[in-house]
XYZ file of C-alpha atoms in Angstrom:
535
model
C 4.144 44.789 -50.912
C 2.880 48.287 -51.837
C -0.777 46.781 -52.014
C -0.280 45.619 -48.590
C 0.864 48.569 -47.131
C -2.025 50.622 -48.667
C -4.419 48.358 -47.250
C -2.483 48.278 -43.761
C -4.530 46.582 -40.903
C -8.124 47.077 -42.988
C -9.137 43.301 -42.042
C -8.542 44.180 -38.064
C -11.097 45.613 -35.762
C -10.887 49.510 -36.226
C -9.716 50.498 -32.386
C -7.099 47.373 -32.879
C -5.825 48.789 -36.220
C -5.391 52.285 -34.776
C -3.298 51.292 -31.911
C -1.389 49.101 -34.161
C -0.635 51.949 -36.778
C 0.756 54.012 -33.993
C 3.163 51.208 -32.791
C 4.403 50.770 -35.753
C 5.606 54.568 -35.577
C 6.646 54.330 -32.165
C 8.685 50.969 -32.512
C 10.373 48.824 -35.515
C 7.848 46.417 -36.347
C 8.795 44.463 -39.311
C 5.644 42.751 -39.922
C 2.282 41.832 -38.667
C 0.369 38.843 -39.287
C -3.644 38.644 -38.259
C -6.221 35.672 -38.449
C -9.450 36.623 -37.603
C -11.384 34.540 -34.703
C -14.435 32.279 -35.653
C -17.205 31.031 -33.568
C -14.746 27.752 -32.887
C -11.600 29.483 -32.342
C -9.549 32.433 -31.523
C -7.587 34.433 -33.892
C -4.108 34.971 -33.883
C -2.112 38.579 -33.956
C 1.615 37.906 -34.744
C 4.089 40.789 -34.806
C 7.524 40.623 -36.045
C 9.689 43.194 -34.017
C 12.967 44.342 -35.703
C 14.548 44.557 -32.255
C 14.960 41.485 -30.124
C 15.212 43.490 -27.057
C 11.903 45.304 -27.673
C 9.625 41.946 -27.644
C 9.167 42.229 -24.176
C 8.255 46.106 -24.534
C 5.825 45.446 -27.239
C 4.343 42.471 -25.518
C 3.689 44.368 -22.185
C 1.334 46.757 -23.558
C -1.982 46.681 -21.842
C -3.992 46.796 -25.049
C -2.110 43.880 -26.357
C -2.023 41.884 -23.389
C -6.094 42.250 -23.233
C -6.580 41.577 -27.420
C -7.613 38.020 -26.181
C -10.327 39.278 -23.638
C -11.192 42.064 -25.640
C -11.014 40.541 -29.326
C -10.391 36.909 -28.811
C -7.262 37.388 -30.635
C -4.197 35.468 -29.444
C -1.017 37.624 -29.223
C 2.479 36.699 -30.734
C 5.413 38.821 -30.703
C 8.612 37.321 -32.212
C 11.763 38.981 -33.128
C 13.026 39.042 -36.631
C 16.565 37.593 -35.983
C 14.706 34.440 -33.792
C 12.239 34.395 -36.604
C 14.796 33.827 -39.521
C 16.904 31.503 -37.340
C 13.931 29.701 -36.338
C 12.436 29.279 -40.086
C 16.270 28.127 -41.215
C 16.041 25.414 -38.589
C 12.639 24.077 -39.505
C 10.395 26.040 -37.044
C 7.003 24.743 -38.286
C 4.972 27.537 -36.605
C 6.647 30.432 -38.570
C 6.160 28.516 -41.853
C 2.566 27.992 -40.847
C 1.234 30.993 -39.787
C 3.450 33.649 -40.995
C 2.361 33.591 -44.899
C 1.551 36.209 -47.323
C -2.137 35.726 -46.953
C -2.412 36.569 -43.611
C -0.081 39.671 -43.874
C -1.351 42.782 -42.946
C 1.786 45.179 -42.434
C 5.178 44.861 -43.968
C 7.725 47.569 -43.241
C 9.206 48.802 -46.529
C 12.708 48.773 -44.927
C 12.655 44.768 -44.056
C 12.120 42.686 -47.389
C 12.779 38.996 -46.027
C 9.736 36.566 -45.857
C 9.799 32.985 -45.657
C 8.855 30.410 -48.222
C 5.820 28.898 -47.388
C 5.482 26.057 -49.664
C 6.263 22.522 -48.004
C 8.855 21.237 -50.784
C 10.801 24.053 -49.846
C 10.586 23.867 -46.035
C 10.411 19.886 -45.891
C 14.031 18.916 -44.997
C 14.018 21.742 -42.349
C 10.926 20.426 -41.002
C 12.232 17.227 -40.736
C 15.235 17.991 -38.630
C 13.270 20.176 -36.204
C 10.664 17.595 -35.552
C 13.706 14.786 -35.341
C 15.293 16.972 -32.712
C 12.433 16.862 -30.621
C 11.729 13.004 -30.662
C 15.590 12.382 -30.327
C 15.951 14.101 -26.861
C 12.718 12.906 -25.611
C 13.815 9.262 -26.438
C 17.384 10.425 -24.736
C 15.250 11.308 -21.509
C 12.946 8.226 -21.431
C 15.839 5.787 -21.603
C 17.264 7.376 -18.859
C 14.262 7.485 -17.021
C 13.663 3.830 -17.460
C 17.275 2.880 -16.221
C 16.356 4.829 -13.061
C 13.220 2.970 -12.811
C 14.946 -0.316 -12.995
C 17.171 0.832 -10.238
C 14.630 1.763 -8.268
C 16.558 5.414 -7.900
C 13.163 7.056 -7.248
C 14.601 10.526 -6.805
C 16.418 10.412 -10.411
C 12.999 9.112 -11.586
C 11.307 12.195 -10.630
C 14.417 14.531 -11.606
C 14.545 13.124 -15.083
C 10.457 13.979 -15.387
C 10.884 17.341 -14.819
C 13.548 17.601 -17.496
C 10.796 15.397 -19.726
C 8.005 18.129 -18.675
C 10.415 21.191 -19.418
C 11.212 19.487 -22.791
C 7.534 18.916 -23.784
C 6.746 22.881 -22.671
C 9.423 24.083 -24.492
C 8.386 22.447 -27.850
C 4.621 23.342 -27.122
C 5.320 27.052 -26.538
C 7.464 26.983 -29.939
C 4.717 25.090 -31.632
C 1.923 27.250 -29.953
C 3.448 30.774 -29.098
C 6.366 30.986 -31.684
C 8.958 31.023 -28.872
C 9.934 29.259 -25.564
C 10.202 31.051 -22.115
C 13.003 28.890 -20.565
C 13.489 31.567 -17.742
C 9.929 30.961 -16.198
C 9.023 28.511 -13.622
C 7.171 25.266 -15.293
C 3.987 26.790 -13.241
C 4.347 29.979 -15.105
C 4.859 28.376 -18.281
C 1.885 26.231 -18.414
C -0.011 29.337 -17.040
C 1.283 31.005 -20.233
C 0.251 28.262 -22.419
C -3.295 28.034 -21.315
C -4.813 30.731 -23.575
C -3.210 29.015 -26.442
C -3.446 25.236 -25.549
C -6.640 25.201 -23.139
C -6.825 21.562 -22.696
C -3.037 21.933 -20.891
C -4.783 23.345 -17.827
C -7.197 20.240 -17.382
C -3.802 17.842 -16.956
C -3.093 19.562 -13.817
C -4.738 20.455 -10.038
C -3.884 24.005 -8.936
C -2.448 24.004 -5.661
C -2.211 27.707 -5.161
C -1.322 30.918 -7.582
C 2.235 29.716 -7.827
C 2.116 26.051 -8.737
C -0.029 22.913 -9.218
C 0.008 19.871 -6.949
C 1.396 17.298 -9.354
C 4.460 19.796 -10.128
C 4.980 20.502 -6.139
C 5.518 16.814 -5.909
C 8.045 16.427 -8.982
C 9.986 19.153 -7.421
C 10.473 17.768 -3.975
C 12.747 15.379 -5.812
C 15.258 18.748 -5.853
C 15.053 18.767 -2.041
C 15.301 14.868 -1.801
C 18.672 15.066 -4.132
C 19.916 17.939 -2.047
C 19.651 16.142 1.260
C 19.913 12.553 0.028
C 16.931 11.575 1.711
C 13.763 9.898 -0.440
C 11.291 10.704 2.218
C 10.149 13.546 0.203
C 9.159 11.560 -2.763
C 5.436 10.880 -3.017
C 5.992 7.606 -4.834
C 2.122 6.977 -5.240
C 2.259 9.690 -7.584
C 4.563 7.783 -10.051
C 1.890 6.833 -12.235
C 0.076 9.984 -12.403
C 3.324 11.805 -13.172
C 3.864 9.156 -15.921
C 0.434 9.679 -17.273
C 0.569 13.675 -17.602
C 3.943 13.174 -19.257
C 2.259 10.765 -21.988
C -0.473 13.171 -22.531
C 2.208 16.282 -23.129
C 3.964 13.855 -25.369
C 0.578 13.462 -27.148
C -0.045 16.998 -27.495
C 3.284 17.689 -28.935
C 2.953 15.176 -31.620
C -0.349 16.175 -32.608
C 0.730 19.815 -32.755
C 3.298 18.840 -35.233
C 1.065 16.870 -37.299
C -1.326 19.962 -37.269
C 1.067 22.420 -38.428
C 2.589 19.996 -41.177
C -0.759 19.548 -42.501
C -1.241 23.454 -42.369
C 1.662 24.251 -43.902
C 0.972 21.619 -46.809
C -2.409 23.473 -47.320
C -0.690 26.884 -46.971
C -4.058 28.502 -46.316
C -4.915 30.993 -43.455
C -7.150 29.325 -40.819
C -7.232 29.158 -37.337
C -5.838 26.488 -35.307
C -6.737 25.815 -31.757
C -10.517 25.010 -31.110
C -12.196 26.893 -28.175
C -13.433 23.871 -25.824
C -17.089 23.873 -25.667
C -19.130 22.739 -22.505
C -20.196 19.123 -22.841
C -24.059 18.218 -22.684
C -24.567 15.194 -20.234
C -27.960 13.752 -20.331
C -30.054 13.794 -17.517
C -33.734 13.706 -16.269
C -35.599 17.110 -16.298
C -35.864 17.156 -12.857
C -32.183 16.605 -12.025
C -31.487 19.297 -14.724
C -33.958 21.660 -12.601
C -31.887 20.889 -9.587
C -28.491 21.410 -11.217
C -30.071 24.830 -12.457
C -31.067 25.713 -8.644
C -27.879 24.982 -7.197
C -25.695 26.884 -9.908
C -28.064 30.154 -8.961
C -26.436 30.143 -5.605
C -23.225 28.957 -6.610
C -21.848 27.606 -9.418
C -19.067 24.601 -8.931
C -16.617 23.537 -11.240
C -18.229 20.097 -11.603
C -21.063 18.255 -10.237
C -21.532 14.497 -10.109
C -24.352 12.435 -9.037
C -23.551 9.035 -7.036
C -26.909 7.852 -6.136
C -30.753 8.389 -6.597
C -33.400 7.137 -4.553
C -37.328 7.000 -4.220
C -38.863 6.853 -1.034
C -42.874 7.170 -0.807
C -43.327 10.258 -2.666
C -39.875 11.788 -2.190
C -36.790 11.675 -4.791
C -33.535 11.872 -3.113
C -30.417 12.998 -5.382
C -26.788 12.564 -4.044
C -24.638 15.021 -5.581
C -20.900 15.564 -4.915
C -20.039 19.491 -5.867
C -16.205 20.068 -6.682
C -15.143 23.867 -6.098
C -13.935 26.608 -4.083
C -15.844 28.429 -1.308
C -18.890 25.783 -0.890
C -19.119 25.557 2.721
C -21.880 24.105 4.968
C -23.937 27.059 5.458
C -24.199 27.092 1.311
C -24.744 23.516 1.102
C -27.868 24.015 3.365
C -29.184 27.054 1.256
C -29.081 25.001 -1.767
C -30.717 22.234 -0.153
C -33.300 24.286 1.268
C -33.748 26.078 -2.205
C -34.332 22.805 -3.941
C -36.843 21.303 -1.514
C -38.768 24.991 -1.626
C -39.141 24.544 -5.467
C -40.028 21.229 -5.661
C -42.363 21.749 -2.591
C -40.622 18.847 -0.919
C -41.317 15.977 -3.421
C -37.330 16.306 -4.381
C -34.600 16.588 -1.946
C -30.560 16.861 -2.281
C -28.056 15.112 -0.123
C -24.914 17.496 -0.974
C -21.333 17.015 -0.353
C -18.613 19.551 -1.494
C -14.888 19.836 -1.628
C -12.423 21.782 -3.402
C -10.477 19.933 -6.005
C -7.064 20.478 -4.102
C -8.736 19.249 -0.922
C -9.727 16.092 -2.680
C -6.530 15.683 -4.223
C -4.331 16.260 -0.929
C -6.703 13.569 0.890
C -6.890 10.849 -1.787
C -4.804 8.956 0.910
C -8.195 8.617 3.143
C -10.609 9.045 0.404
C -9.217 7.898 -2.795
C -11.851 4.760 -3.339
C -14.729 6.945 -2.435
C -14.196 9.718 -5.173
C -12.989 7.685 -7.867
C -15.846 5.366 -7.765
C -17.844 8.797 -8.199
C -15.978 11.181 -10.053
C -16.248 9.522 -13.479
C -17.700 10.961 -16.866
C -20.980 9.039 -16.482
C -21.766 10.600 -13.265
C -20.910 14.315 -14.278
C -24.173 16.175 -14.645
C -22.450 19.397 -14.802
C -19.146 20.907 -15.809
C -18.192 24.621 -15.876
C -18.086 25.525 -19.667
C -14.767 26.031 -21.288
C -12.888 23.790 -18.606
C -11.236 20.868 -18.396
C -10.386 19.333 -15.034
C -8.473 16.462 -13.876
C -7.336 14.586 -10.658
C -4.287 12.568 -9.998
C -4.932 9.167 -8.683
C -2.441 7.393 -6.547
C -1.617 3.892 -7.927
C -1.147 1.598 -6.433
C -4.055 2.177 -3.631
C -5.253 0.266 -0.737
C -7.567 2.300 1.528
C -5.758 2.827 5.251
C -8.729 3.678 7.049
C -6.534 5.825 8.897
C -7.716 7.304 12.367
C -10.814 4.932 12.200
C -9.637 3.275 15.348
C -9.397 6.633 17.009
C -12.699 7.685 15.622
C -14.385 4.229 16.817
C -12.900 4.831 20.449
C -13.976 8.396 20.497
C -17.307 7.465 19.842
C -17.493 4.323 21.855
C -15.974 6.549 24.931
C -18.753 9.161 24.484
C -21.531 6.545 24.394
C -20.315 4.953 28.007
C -20.350 8.732 29.131
C -23.478 9.382 28.164
C -24.806 6.166 30.044
C -22.769 6.692 33.133
C -24.594 10.215 33.076
C -28.064 8.663 32.585
C -27.274 6.312 35.651
C -26.074 8.671 37.987
C -28.089 12.062 37.188
C -30.447 13.321 39.517
C -34.411 12.656 38.335
C -34.925 16.336 38.103
C -31.531 17.420 36.239
C -31.168 16.699 32.829
C -28.743 19.371 31.777
C -25.775 17.923 29.277
C -27.749 14.749 28.141
C -29.018 15.793 25.003
C -25.815 17.525 24.014
C -23.648 14.373 24.935
C -26.641 12.215 22.727
C -26.361 14.455 19.814
C -22.499 14.597 19.672
C -22.241 11.128 20.278
C -24.828 10.571 17.505
C -22.813 12.725 15.154
C -19.713 10.609 15.929
C -21.536 7.247 15.323
C -22.794 8.660 11.619
C -19.338 10.055 10.833
C -17.535 6.753 11.792
C -19.802 4.634 10.135
C -19.641 6.558 6.836
C -16.141 6.359 6.962
C -15.782 2.803 7.763
C -18.593 1.930 5.090
C -17.726 4.284 2.106
C -13.822 5.115 2.775
C -15.122 8.707 3.100
C -14.707 10.940 6.308
C -17.118 13.683 6.189
C -16.022 17.197 7.164
C -18.802 19.376 8.925
C -22.063 18.397 7.508
C -25.701 18.640 8.941
C -26.968 15.709 10.634
C -29.742 14.804 8.068
C -26.827 14.647 5.667
C -24.296 12.381 7.608
C -27.602 10.166 8.040
C -28.323 10.233 4.644
C -24.835 9.169 3.718
C -25.212 6.416 6.260
C -28.412 5.169 4.600
C -26.751 5.295 1.470
C -23.929 3.113 2.691
C -26.504 0.874 4.544
C -30.175 1.154 3.378
C -31.267 -1.579 6.097
C -30.779 1.389 8.557
C -33.670 3.304 7.863
C -35.429 0.675 10.000
C -34.375 2.549 13.024
C -35.824 6.032 11.493
C -38.882 5.123 13.505
C -37.033 5.773 16.770
C -36.268 9.430 15.230
C -39.697 10.104 14.730
C -40.803 9.117 18.524
C -37.823 11.180 20.048
C -38.561 14.527 18.050
C -40.904 13.824 14.828
C -39.869 15.754 12.050
C -37.538 18.181 14.230
C -35.035 15.248 14.854
C -32.157 16.411 12.914
C -32.386 19.963 13.636
C -32.729 19.310 17.298
C -29.535 17.472 17.322
C -27.682 20.250 15.172
C -29.057 22.699 17.601
C -27.657 20.786 20.734
C -24.274 20.250 19.267
C -23.700 24.182 19.222
C -23.371 26.604 21.786
C -27.063 27.146 23.623
C -28.295 28.516 26.920
C -31.229 26.645 27.523
C -32.786 24.307 30.105
C -32.892 20.901 29.230
C -35.984 19.020 30.179
C -36.138 15.296 28.992
C -39.160 13.195 30.069
C -38.321 9.390 30.873
C -39.825 8.247 28.026
C -37.943 10.044 25.500
C -34.504 9.428 27.357
C -35.335 5.543 26.882
C -35.476 6.123 23.164
C -32.231 8.056 23.412
C -30.629 5.305 25.086
C -32.053 2.853 22.256
C -30.940 4.851 19.291
C -27.311 4.914 20.836
C -27.386 1.175 21.538
C -28.642 0.364 17.830
C -25.941 2.609 16.277
C -23.412 1.187 18.554
C -24.279 -2.329 17.372
C -24.421 -1.447 13.691
C -21.231 0.573 14.085
C -18.938 -1.947 15.712
C -19.234 -4.944 13.011
C -18.709 -2.289 9.925
C -15.363 -1.162 11.767
C -14.437 -4.623 12.418
C -14.917 -5.743 9.004
C -12.404 -3.114 7.708
C -9.995 -3.962 10.492
C -10.433 -0.679 12.330
C -10.701 -1.671 15.770
C -6.582 -1.143 16.350
C -5.031 -3.692 19.071
C -7.607 -5.138 21.465
């Protein structure tokens, strides 16, 4: 023990070692264990406080809270009494990490050290492990009975207990102690540095909760009011799937710690996630790089590639926060300039939470696109997910309303055409442009089960062509009306302007034809998915 004291903190970074020395003078620290970070995994700094009441005081030190960010070292602060109690009851984290080979400090007034041999610890470990699986089995038996009785509120409440049970053991096995006084969301956030993959199981709703947790906790309100209207049963399969993944995480951690104790060697444990490399052609790689220069999303998916004459078109879905229409237009222009027009992109973008909350309308569209095979970019060191609804059938909500609104505006356009004075075209182009965008958007929804938000006229049209390639046959009408400026002109006339409108009759006839053709394409597309409502 004298050797350890003489070499106190020598293996730590000098700045961290100096602060720890000072800490041992200010507060009673019984032992310190240290594992240096590697290229593949973070390090661990384990402090054993002589007083349980000082655990929060130590953990609150800013330089310790920043240890992971500054030194890539994960902090664990345990109390001396809970440590002894935990070891006695088979807590594998203590036997696996609190070993002599990793000890960098020992207070001479405290002599207790746990035995780290598997032979001495085996019986204790098996009881600790058995307690976890026994309680899990009891909760799952209750859950299955409630499911058979179709007691949906009780099913969700039992899943809350299952999630909390898994989190308790994940905290013990990764951090060394549990934090039962925190909310489920807070506990997940606390675990993320120690178990980065857990973040990938949930979709973040806001700073206070995750979408799936919020859906689960609605069961409390359902129970209080005796009304299952608060239960989103379409999320049952997603909730069940996440529970199974949490169970697997705990089981895997048990196996890893058991193996570590048997080896009795100081090594780091939690791998740092690395960015996946998706194979893609060189041009697409450069396109993705150009997009990331403007704004890096969480993920990028390719859902279509098309060659027309000398131009290559990439259809990309960007998943991330703060990517609006103006930014999408900037990205598209940047790609077009870089490739001098021979490569163009059609971009749509949504936040993960928006996609999650609008699966009722769009799940078929996004589930088809958001596959590992289609992913061409993922933010490094991050894991993402979505909670799909099951069972799911596209309802095409509001399609009837959208169709009627489009149809009525087209009819109104032709009323104005018929009765307008020969020298007064005011309002015609605005009405034509708005009707055109409505037709594009309604057609896209009917064909793709995707209702775009605020996209440019060109992007909406390209989605229509993606849904129905034969629509390209009417593009000659766009050329006759406005040439290459057709889509820019449409966008311009759907915004406020204060210009005189002069439309030659031959141009007006082309506008008439465009709306008639689109109306003829739109009606059967809507009818096919039953979106015409009551006739």
